[in-house]
Tab-separated table of N, CA, C and O in Angstrom:
chain	number	residue	atom	x	y	z
A	3	GLN	N	0.841	-1.195	0.000
A	3	GLN	CA	0.000	0.000	0.000
A	3	GLN	C	0.874	1.242	0.000
A	3	GLN	O	1.840	1.324	0.762
A	4	VAL	N	0.547	2.175	-0.843
A	4	VAL	CA	1.268	3.447	-0.937
A	4	VAL	C	0.249	4.571	-0.863
A	4	VAL	O	-0.738	4.572	-1.599
A	5	GLN	N	0.491	5.512	0.011
A	5	GLN	CA	-0.344	6.717	0.087
A	5	GLN	C	0.452	7.897	-0.435
A	5	GLN	O	1.622	8.064	-0.085
A	6	LEU	N	-0.194	8.698	-1.259
A	6	LEU	CA	0.479	9.791	-1.956
A	6	LEU	C	-0.195	11.118	-1.632
A	6	LEU	O	-1.432	11.204	-1.654
A	7	VAL	N	0.620	12.135	-1.369
A	7	VAL	CA	0.097	13.466	-1.066
A	7	VAL	C	0.865	14.494	-1.885
A	7	VAL	O	2.076	14.666	-1.690
A	8	GLU	N	0.143	15.189	-2.775
A	8	GLU	CA	0.764	16.223	-3.606
A	8	GLU	C	0.735	17.576	-2.905
A	8	GLU	O	-0.149	17.843	-2.083
A	9	SER	N	1.686	18.420	-3.280
A	9	SER	CA	1.719	19.796	-2.802
A	9	SER	C	2.472	20.637	-3.815
A	9	SER	O	3.125	20.101	-4.724
A	10	GLY	N	2.373	21.960	-3.646
A	10	GLY	CA	3.142	22.865	-4.485
A	10	GLY	C	2.365	23.560	-5.577
A	10	GLY	O	2.911	24.402	-6.291
A	11	GLY	N	1.090	23.227	-5.721
A	11	GLY	CA	0.288	23.897	-6.726
A	11	GLY	C	0.014	25.343	-6.353
A	11	GLY	O	0.316	25.787	-5.248
A	12	GLY	N	-0.556	26.079	-7.297
A	12	GLY	CA	-0.891	27.472	-7.031
A	12	GLY	C	-1.196	28.218	-8.304
A	12	GLY	O	-1.392	27.625	-9.365
A	13	LEU	N	-1.226	29.533	-8.172
A	13	LEU	CA	-1.504	30.432	-9.283
A	13	LEU	C	-0.199	31.064	-9.746
A	13	LEU	O	0.556	31.600	-8.923
A	14	VAL	N	0.054	31.012	-11.043
A	14	VAL	CA	1.282	31.573	-11.595
A	14	VAL	C	0.969	32.208	-12.943
A	14	VAL	O	0.040	31.782	-13.645
A	15	GLN	N	1.735	33.211	-13.309
A	15	GLN	CA	1.559	33.850	-14.611
A	15	GLN	C	2.208	33.009	-15.703
A	15	GLN	O	3.157	32.243	-15.445
A	16	ALA	N	1.706	33.172	-16.894
A	16	ALA	CA	2.298	32.480	-18.038
A	16	ALA	C	3.788	32.812	-18.132
A	16	ALA	O	4.190	33.962	-17.936
A	17	GLY	N	4.576	31.780	-18.411
A	17	GLY	CA	6.017	31.939	-18.456
A	17	GLY	C	6.708	31.655	-17.138
A	17	GLY	O	7.939	31.542	-17.096
A	18	GLY	N	5.930	31.517	-16.088
A	18	GLY	CA	6.488	31.270	-14.768
A	18	GLY	C	6.766	29.798	-14.514
A	18	GLY	O	6.620	28.956	-15.409
A	19	SER	N	7.154	29.515	-13.269
A	19	SER	CA	7.538	28.154	-12.891
A	19	SER	C	6.864	27.755	-11.589
A	19	SER	O	6.532	28.597	-10.753
A	20	LEU	N	6.675	26.453	-11.450
A	20	LEU	CA	6.211	25.855	-10.199
A	20	LEU	C	6.906	24.519	-10.031
A	20	LEU	O	7.243	23.858	-11.029
A	21	ARG	N	7.061	24.110	-8.786
A	21	ARG	CA	7.593	22.785	-8.495
A	21	ARG	C	6.595	22.024	-7.644
A	21	ARG	O	6.297	22.446	-6.520
A	22	LEU	N	6.098	20.949	-8.176
A	22	LEU	CA	5.178	20.088	-7.442
A	22	LEU	C	5.953	18.991	-6.729
A	22	LEU	O	6.967	18.501	-7.246
A	23	SER	N	5.463	18.623	-5.563
A	23	SER	CA	6.033	17.508	-4.811
A	23	SER	C	4.947	16.480	-4.539
A	23	SER	O	3.769	16.828	-4.418
A	24	CYS	N	5.376	15.258	-4.420
A	24	CYS	CA	4.457	14.171	-4.077
A	24	CYS	C	5.163	13.302	-3.037
A	24	CYS	O	6.155	12.628	-3.353
A	25	ALA	N	4.666	13.371	-1.819
A	25	ALA	CA	5.252	12.603	-0.728
A	25	ALA	C	4.526	11.277	-0.583
A	25	ALA	O	3.289	11.232	-0.550
A	26	ALA	N	5.295	10.211	-0.504
A	26	ALA	CA	4.720	8.868	-0.408
A	26	ALA	C	4.986	8.268	0.962
A	26	ALA	O	6.043	8.486	1.558
A	27	SER	N	4.013	7.539	1.443
A	27	SER	CA	4.196	6.777	2.680
A	27	SER	C	4.446	5.323	2.322
A	27	SER	O	4.094	4.880	1.232
A	28	GLY	N	5.057	4.615	3.225
A	28	GLY	CA	5.320	3.204	2.962
A	28	GLY	C	6.768	2.963	2.599
A	28	GLY	O	7.419	3.792	1.972
A	29	ARG	N	7.266	1.810	2.987
A	29	ARG	CA	8.673	1.505	2.759
A	29	ARG	C	8.951	0.978	1.370
A	29	ARG	O	10.090	0.752	1.024
A	30	THR	N	7.903	0.807	0.540
A	30	THR	CA	8.103	0.227	-0.780
A	30	THR	C	8.096	1.267	-1.885
A	30	THR	O	8.011	0.919	-3.049
A	31	PHE	N	8.210	2.548	-1.535
A	31	PHE	CA	8.158	3.620	-2.538
A	31	PHE	C	9.158	3.368	-3.652
A	31	PHE	O	8.850	3.533	-4.836
A	32	SER	N	10.373	2.968	-3.310
A	32	SER	CA	11.421	2.801	-4.310
A	32	SER	C	11.149	1.624	-5.240
A	32	SER	O	11.875	1.434	-6.220
A	33	SER	N	10.134	0.831	-4.954
A	33	SER	CA	9.781	-0.281	-5.827
A	33	SER	C	8.878	0.143	-6.974
A	33	SER	O	8.667	-0.627	-7.918
A	34	TYR	N	8.331	1.344	-6.894
A	34	TYR	CA	7.337	1.796	-7.862
A	34	TYR	C	7.900	2.812	-8.841
A	34	TYR	O	8.688	3.682	-8.471
A	35	HIS	N	7.457	2.683	-10.071
A	35	HIS	CA	7.640	3.766	-11.030
A	35	HIS	C	6.558	4.807	-10.722
A	35	HIS	O	5.439	4.443	-10.378
A	36	MET	N	6.910	6.051	-10.850
A	36	MET	CA	5.980	7.113	-10.481
A	36	MET	C	5.601	7.944	-11.703
A	36	MET	O	6.403	8.138	-12.617
A	37	GLY	N	4.374	8.426	-11.686
A	37	GLY	CA	3.906	9.243	-12.801
A	37	GLY	C	3.183	10.479	-12.330
A	37	GLY	O	2.722	10.557	-11.194
A	38	TRP	N	3.130	11.464	-13.206
A	38	TRP	CA	2.307	12.659	-13.004
A	38	TRP	C	1.270	12.704	-14.129
A	38	TRP	O	1.599	12.484	-15.310
A	39	PHE	N	0.053	12.997	-13.745
A	39	PHE	CA	-1.053	13.199	-14.677
A	39	PHE	C	-1.696	14.541	-14.362
A	39	PHE	O	-1.455	15.121	-13.304
A	40	ARG	N	-2.529	15.001	-15.274
A	40	ARG	CA	-3.287	16.217	-15.005
A	40	ARG	C	-4.671	16.100	-15.625
A	40	ARG	O	-4.880	15.357	-16.587
A	41	GLN	N	-5.590	16.850	-15.043
A	41	GLN	CA	-6.964	16.831	-15.537
A	41	GLN	C	-7.548	18.224	-15.472
A	41	GLN	O	-7.651	18.814	-14.388
A	42	ALA	N	-7.894	18.747	-16.635
A	42	ALA	CA	-8.544	20.050	-16.734
A	42	ALA	C	-10.059	19.849	-16.694
A	42	ALA	O	-10.554	18.760	-17.023
A	43	PRO	N	-10.807	20.879	-16.315
A	43	PRO	CA	-12.271	20.752	-16.248
A	43	PRO	C	-12.866	20.303	-17.576
A	43	PRO	O	-12.529	20.848	-18.634
A	44	GLY	N	-13.711	19.281	-17.511
A	44	GLY	CA	-14.373	18.788	-18.706
A	44	GLY	C	-13.515	17.923	-19.612
A	44	GLY	O	-13.963	17.528	-20.691
A	45	LYS	N	-12.284	17.640	-19.169
A	45	LYS	CA	-11.387	16.834	-20.000
A	45	LYS	C	-10.982	15.562	-19.271
A	45	LYS	O	-11.096	15.459	-18.055
A	46	GLU	N	-10.489	14.603	-20.033
A	46	GLU	CA	-10.017	13.361	-19.447
A	46	GLU	C	-8.659	13.567	-18.776
A	46	GLU	O	-7.930	14.511	-19.086
A	47	ARG	N	-8.356	12.658	-17.855
A	47	ARG	CA	-7.051	12.712	-17.204
A	47	ARG	C	-5.958	12.426	-18.248
A	47	ARG	O	-6.057	11.470	-19.012
A	48	GLU	N	-4.912	13.265	-18.210
A	48	GLU	CA	-3.895	13.260	-19.260
A	48	GLU	C	-2.524	12.951	-18.659
A	48	GLU	O	-2.138	13.526	-17.638
A	49	PHE	N	-1.784	12.072	-19.317
A	49	PHE	CA	-0.431	11.740	-18.894
A	49	PHE	C	0.500	12.940	-19.065
A	49	PHE	O	0.429	13.656	-20.082
A	50	VAL	N	1.393	13.131	-18.085
A	50	VAL	CA	2.378	14.211	-18.148
A	50	VAL	C	3.794	13.634	-18.225
A	50	VAL	O	4.556	13.956	-19.138
A	51	ALA	N	4.147	12.803	-17.244
A	51	ALA	CA	5.513	12.276	-17.194
A	51	ALA	C	5.561	11.075	-16.267
A	51	ALA	O	4.702	10.907	-15.406
A	52	THR	N	6.601	10.259	-16.455
A	52	THR	CA	6.826	9.137	-15.563
A	52	THR	C	8.321	8.930	-15.372
A	52	THR	O	9.132	9.318	-16.221
A	53	ILE	N	8.683	8.345	-14.234
A	53	ILE	CA	10.072	8.106	-13.901
A	53	ILE	C	10.218	6.700	-13.348
A	53	ILE	O	9.393	6.223	-12.570
A	54	ARG	N	11.285	6.032	-13.774
A	54	ARG	CA	11.538	4.673	-13.323
A	54	ARG	C	11.831	4.637	-11.826
A	54	ARG	O	12.273	5.636	-11.258
A	55	TRP	N	11.657	3.499	-11.211
A	55	TRP	CA	11.858	3.364	-9.777
A	55	TRP	C	13.233	3.862	-9.351
A	55	TRP	O	13.392	4.457	-8.281
A	56	SER	N	14.253	3.642	-10.175
A	56	SER	CA	15.624	4.032	-9.844
A	56	SER	C	15.904	5.496	-10.131
A	56	SER	O	16.932	6.030	-9.706
A	57	GLY	N	15.017	6.119	-10.890
A	57	GLY	CA	15.267	7.496	-11.304
A	57	GLY	C	16.117	7.594	-12.560
A	57	GLY	O	16.365	8.690	-13.058
A	58	GLY	N	16.511	6.455	-13.099
A	58	GLY	CA	17.434	6.466	-14.222
A	58	GLY	C	16.813	6.726	-15.569
A	58	GLY	O	17.517	7.009	-16.539
A	59	ASN	N	15.508	6.615	-15.677
A	59	ASN	CA	14.822	6.832	-16.952
A	59	ASN	C	13.570	7.666	-16.728
A	59	ASN	O	12.886	7.520	-15.715
A	60	THR	N	13.282	8.509	-17.704
A	60	THR	CA	12.075	9.327	-17.670
A	60	THR	C	11.395	9.298	-19.037
A	60	THR	O	12.022	8.971	-20.060
A	61	TYR	N	10.122	9.663	-19.022
A	61	TYR	CA	9.339	9.666	-20.259
A	61	TYR	C	8.294	10.754	-20.119
A	61	TYR	O	7.650	10.872	-19.073
A	62	TYR	N	8.152	11.583	-21.180
A	62	TYR	CA	7.284	12.754	-21.103
A	62	TYR	C	6.256	12.768	-22.231
A	62	TYR	O	6.501	12.277	-23.343
A	63	ALA	N	5.135	13.407	-21.940
A	63	ALA	CA	4.196	13.735	-22.997
A	63	ALA	C	4.814	14.802	-23.882
A	63	ALA	O	5.565	15.663	-23.406
A	64	ASP	N	4.480	14.765	-25.161
A	64	ASP	CA	5.040	15.749	-26.093
A	64	ASP	C	4.691	17.172	-25.689
A	64	ASP	O	5.478	18.099	-25.913
A	65	SER	N	3.539	17.355	-25.078
A	65	SER	CA	3.068	18.697	-24.738
A	65	SER	C	3.902	19.370	-23.660
A	65	SER	O	3.856	20.594	-23.516
A	66	VAL	N	4.675	18.594	-22.898
A	66	VAL	CA	5.465	19.176	-21.805
A	66	VAL	C	6.962	18.957	-21.982
A	66	VAL	O	7.762	19.494	-21.205
A	67	LYS	N	7.347	18.199	-22.992
A	67	LYS	CA	8.760	17.881	-23.194
A	67	LYS	C	9.569	19.155	-23.383
A	67	LYS	O	9.196	20.055	-24.142
A	68	GLY	N	10.677	19.245	-22.651
A	68	GLY	CA	11.518	20.422	-22.721
A	68	GLY	C	11.142	21.521	-21.750
A	68	GLY	O	11.906	22.471	-21.542
A	69	ARG	N	9.958	21.415	-21.145
A	69	ARG	CA	9.508	22.430	-20.178
A	69	ARG	C	9.392	21.854	-18.767
A	69	ARG	O	9.627	22.559	-17.790
A	70	PHE	N	8.986	20.605	-18.667
A	70	PHE	CA	8.788	19.956	-17.377
A	70	PHE	C	9.893	18.925	-17.144
A	70	PHE	O	10.375	18.280	-18.087
A	71	THR	N	10.242	18.746	-15.868
A	71	THR	CA	11.231	17.742	-15.480
A	71	THR	C	10.719	16.952	-14.287
A	71	THR	O	10.387	17.547	-13.253
A	72	ILE	N	10.673	15.639	-14.432
A	72	ILE	CA	10.291	14.769	-13.329
A	72	ILE	C	11.558	14.225	-12.680
A	72	ILE	O	12.529	13.901	-13.363
A	73	SER	N	11.548	14.150	-11.356
A	73	SER	CA	12.684	13.599	-10.625
A	73	SER	C	12.165	12.946	-9.348
A	73	SER	O	10.994	13.105	-9.003
A	74	ARG	N	13.042	12.219	-8.670
A	74	ARG	CA	12.626	11.572	-7.432
A	74	ARG	C	13.806	11.472	-6.489
A	74	ARG	O	14.952	11.436	-6.903
A	75	ASP	N	13.468	11.416	-5.203
A	75	ASP	CA	14.453	11.207	-4.153
A	75	ASP	C	13.934	10.049	-3.311
A	75	ASP	O	13.044	10.235	-2.476
A	76	ASN	N	14.467	8.869	-3.539
A	76	ASN	CA	13.960	7.689	-2.834
A	76	ASN	C	14.263	7.726	-1.336
A	76	ASN	O	13.538	7.124	-0.543
A	77	ALA	N	15.304	8.438	-0.956
A	77	ALA	CA	15.608	8.563	0.473
A	77	ALA	C	14.544	9.383	1.190
A	77	ALA	O	14.323	9.204	2.393
A	78	LYS	N	13.899	10.279	0.459
A	78	LYS	CA	12.848	11.134	1.035
A	78	LYS	C	11.447	10.663	0.638
A	78	LYS	O	10.462	11.326	0.966
A	79	ASN	N	11.358	9.563	-0.100
A	79	ASN	CA	10.057	9.057	-0.551
A	79	ASN	C	9.254	10.134	-1.273
A	79	ASN	O	8.045	10.292	-1.032
A	80	THR	N	9.919	10.866	-2.146
A	80	THR	CA	9.272	12.004	-2.796
A	80	THR	C	9.586	12.026	-4.291
A	80	THR	O	10.719	11.755	-4.693
A	81	VAL	N	8.579	12.369	-5.071
A	81	VAL	CA	8.758	12.600	-6.503
A	81	VAL	C	8.375	14.048	-6.790
A	81	VAL	O	7.488	14.610	-6.133
A	82	TYR	N	9.071	14.652	-7.737
A	82	TYR	CA	8.901	16.072	-8.040
A	82	TYR	C	8.520	16.254	-9.505
A	82	TYR	O	8.827	15.429	-10.357
A	83	LEU	N	7.885	17.402	-9.757
A	83	LEU	CA	7.635	17.820	-11.133
A	83	LEU	C	7.982	19.303	-11.205
A	83	LEU	O	7.251	20.141	-10.682
A	84	GLN	N	9.106	19.604	-11.818
A	84	GLN	CA	9.515	20.991	-12.048
A	84	GLN	C	8.879	21.458	-13.349
A	84	GLN	O	9.104	20.845	-14.404
A	85	MET	N	8.091	22.511	-13.267
A	85	MET	CA	7.370	23.008	-14.432
A	85	MET	C	7.842	24.416	-14.757
A	85	MET	O	7.682	25.326	-13.941
A	86	ASN	N	8.438	24.578	-15.915
A	86	ASN	CA	8.932	25.869	-16.375
A	86	ASN	C	8.172	26.318	-17.617
A	86	ASN	O	7.500	25.508	-18.267
A	87	SER	N	8.286	27.590	-17.934
A	87	SER	CA	7.637	28.152	-19.127
A	87	SER	C	6.168	27.748	-19.183
A	87	SER	O	5.664	27.296	-20.221
A	88	LEU	N	5.492	27.937	-18.080
A	88	LEU	CA	4.103	27.492	-17.996
A	88	LEU	C	3.200	28.281	-18.939
A	88	LEU	O	3.415	29.479	-19.190
A	89	LYS	N	2.195	27.582	-19.437
A	89	LYS	CA	1.234	28.161	-20.374
A	89	LYS	C	-0.171	28.041	-19.780
A	89	LYS	O	-0.422	27.152	-18.960
A	90	PRO	N	-1.091	28.889	-20.196
A	90	PRO	CA	-2.464	28.764	-19.692
A	90	PRO	C	-3.054	27.372	-19.907
A	90	PRO	O	-3.840	26.900	-19.067
A	91	GLU	N	-2.674	26.715	-20.956
A	91	GLU	CA	-3.196	25.366	-21.229
A	91	GLU	C	-2.636	24.305	-20.288
A	91	GLU	O	-3.083	23.155	-20.312
A	92	ASP	N	-1.682	24.675	-19.446
A	92	ASP	CA	-1.194	23.757	-18.410
A	92	ASP	C	-2.103	23.778	-17.178
A	92	ASP	O	-1.890	22.977	-16.254
A	93	THR	N	-3.065	24.662	-17.146
A	93	THR	CA	-3.981	24.755	-16.017
A	93	THR	C	-4.765	23.448	-15.858
A	93	THR	O	-5.395	22.974	-16.800
A	94	ALA	N	-4.686	22.866	-14.652
A	94	ALA	CA	-5.333	21.582	-14.382
A	94	ALA	C	-5.088	21.200	-12.929
A	94	ALA	O	-4.285	21.836	-12.244
A	95	VAL	N	-5.769	20.156	-12.501
A	95	VAL	CA	-5.407	19.485	-11.249
A	95	VAL	C	-4.345	18.452	-11.603
A	95	VAL	O	-4.539	17.649	-12.526
A	96	TYR	N	-3.239	18.494	-10.881
A	96	TYR	CA	-2.135	17.587	-11.137
A	96	TYR	C	-2.120	16.484	-10.084
A	96	TYR	O	-2.208	16.768	-8.880
A	97	TYR	N	-1.980	15.251	-10.562
A	97	TYR	CA	-1.988	14.085	-9.701
A	97	TYR	C	-0.689	13.299	-9.846
A	97	TYR	O	-0.171	13.149	-10.960
A	98	CYS	N	-0.187	12.767	-8.742
A	98	CYS	CA	0.885	11.795	-8.856
A	98	CYS	C	0.291	10.401	-8.638
A	98	CYS	O	-0.755	10.256	-8.006
A	99	ALA	N	0.981	9.411	-9.191
A	99	ALA	CA	0.466	8.052	-9.142
A	99	ALA	C	1.625	7.067	-9.173
A	99	ALA	O	2.719	7.402	-9.637
A	100	ALA	N	1.364	5.860	-8.702
A	100	ALA	CA	2.387	4.822	-8.617
A	100	ALA	C	1.972	3.590	-9.404
A	100	ALA	O	0.798	3.196	-9.388
A	101	THR	N	2.954	2.973	-10.066
A	101	THR	CA	2.707	1.782	-10.868
A	101	THR	C	3.898	0.839	-10.800
A	101	THR	O	5.025	1.280	-10.562
A	102	THR	N	3.644	-0.431	-11.034
A	102	THR	CA	4.736	-1.407	-11.117
A	102	THR	C	5.174	-1.646	-12.557
A	102	THR	O	6.107	-2.410	-12.798
A	103	MET	N	4.505	-0.998	-13.510
A	103	MET	CA	4.818	-1.193	-14.930
A	103	MET	C	5.506	0.043	-15.489
A	103	MET	O	5.014	1.166	-15.338
A	104	TRP	N	6.610	-0.158	-16.158
A	104	TRP	CA	7.388	0.970	-16.652
A	104	TRP	C	6.787	1.556	-17.935
A	104	TRP	O	6.240	0.860	-18.769
A	105	ARG	N	6.939	2.890	-18.038
A	105	ARG	CA	6.611	3.670	-19.233
A	105	ARG	C	5.130	3.562	-19.603
A	105	ARG	O	4.780	3.413	-20.771
A	106	GLN	N	4.296	3.707	-18.603
A	106	GLN	CA	2.856	3.647	-18.796
A	106	GLN	C	2.274	5.049	-18.850
A	106	GLN	O	2.540	5.870	-17.990
A	107	ALA	N	1.464	5.291	-19.877
A	107	ALA	CA	0.855	6.601	-20.059
A	107	ALA	C	-0.659	6.575	-19.843
A	107	ALA	O	-1.311	7.604	-20.003
A	108	THR	N	-1.199	5.427	-19.517
A	108	THR	CA	-2.643	5.343	-19.296
A	108	THR	C	-2.949	5.281	-17.807
A	108	THR	O	-2.283	4.549	-17.066
A	109	PRO	N	-3.936	6.025	-17.350
A	109	PRO	CA	-4.253	6.057	-15.910
A	109	PRO	C	-4.553	4.683	-15.330
A	109	PRO	O	-4.232	4.424	-14.166
A	110	THR	N	-5.142	3.808	-16.109
A	110	THR	CA	-5.534	2.498	-15.585
A	110	THR	C	-4.338	1.628	-15.212
A	110	THR	O	-4.495	0.644	-14.490
A	111	ALA	N	-3.149	1.991	-15.667
A	111	ALA	CA	-1.946	1.226	-15.321
A	111	ALA	C	-1.417	1.558	-13.931
A	111	ALA	O	-0.528	0.881	-13.432
A	112	TYR	N	-1.956	2.595	-13.317
A	112	TYR	CA	-1.472	3.073	-12.030
A	112	TYR	C	-2.389	2.620	-10.905
A	112	TYR	O	-3.609	2.774	-10.996
A	113	SER	N	-1.775	2.098	-9.847
A	113	SER	CA	-2.551	1.495	-8.766
A	113	SER	C	-2.891	2.472	-7.654
A	113	SER	O	-3.898	2.304	-6.971
A	114	TYR	N	-2.033	3.439	-7.433
A	114	TYR	CA	-2.211	4.358	-6.312
A	114	TYR	C	-2.174	5.794	-6.807
A	114	TYR	O	-1.361	6.135	-7.684
A	115	TRP	N	-3.025	6.625	-6.204
A	115	TRP	CA	-3.184	8.019	-6.635
A	115	TRP	C	-3.227	8.954	-5.434
A	115	TRP	O	-3.751	8.597	-4.367
A	116	GLY	N	-2.697	10.150	-5.654
A	116	GLY	CA	-2.871	11.205	-4.672
A	116	GLY	C	-4.178	11.935	-4.887
A	116	GLY	O	-4.941	11.614	-5.803
A	117	GLN	N	-4.432	12.934	-4.058
A	117	GLN	CA	-5.698	13.662	-4.123
A	117	GLN	C	-5.659	14.809	-5.119
A	117	GLN	O	-6.697	15.364	-5.455
A	118	GLY	N	-4.479	15.170	-5.584
A	118	GLY	CA	-4.339	16.213	-6.589
A	118	GLY	C	-4.015	17.573	-6.006
A	118	GLY	O	-4.331	17.870	-4.855
A	119	THR	N	-3.377	18.409	-6.809
A	119	THR	CA	-3.075	19.783	-6.446
A	119	THR	C	-3.367	20.672	-7.644
A	119	THR	O	-3.022	20.336	-8.777
A	120	GLN	N	-4.019	21.809	-7.393
A	120	GLN	CA	-4.458	22.684	-8.487
A	120	GLN	C	-3.312	23.564	-8.964
A	120	GLN	O	-2.638	24.213	-8.162
A	121	VAL	N	-3.147	23.607	-10.268
A	121	VAL	CA	-2.213	24.534	-10.907
A	121	VAL	C	-3.017	25.412	-11.856
A	121	VAL	O	-3.730	24.907	-12.723
A	122	THR	N	-2.906	26.723	-11.664
A	122	THR	CA	-3.610	27.674	-12.517
A	122	THR	C	-2.598	28.638	-13.111
A	122	THR	O	-1.847	29.275	-12.374
A	123	VAL	N	-2.596	28.729	-14.439
A	123	VAL	CA	-1.672	29.602	-15.145
A	123	VAL	C	-2.481	30.705	-15.809
A	123	VAL	O	-3.328	30.434	-16.669
A	124	SER	N	-2.215	31.940	-15.413
A	124	SER	CA	-2.956	33.062	-15.964
A	124	SER	C	-2.212	33.645	-17.166
A	124	SER	O	-0.985	33.625	-17.221
A	125	SER	N	-2.985	34.175	-18.090
A	125	SER	CA	-2.368	34.715	-19.317
A	125	SER	C	-2.051	36.189	-19.164
A	125	SER	O	-2.426	36.841	-18.219
């Protein structure tokens, strides 16, 4: 069992940056690949990025590649999402999630989810 809690969301102007954190409970955090998803009002949950359990590999959606960076610190049981050059279309609730399958972009592949954190980018 893994419990996930996101933080770091907020309101930022276009072109700005935010860093999201996702703190995990449980001693098996390092066994899971971690992902970030987002969901805007009226839209389906969308894949953002994922990172291998070791932190050695990452995979991004084309819409965020070059602007967002996913990382993790297994000693702190935390995964991060550094978001730069934010755009109004990045506005959404951002969720972190855990999976045992690598390089998964579909929500159904993830077993554990956080409650989400709101990111709003103003133009």
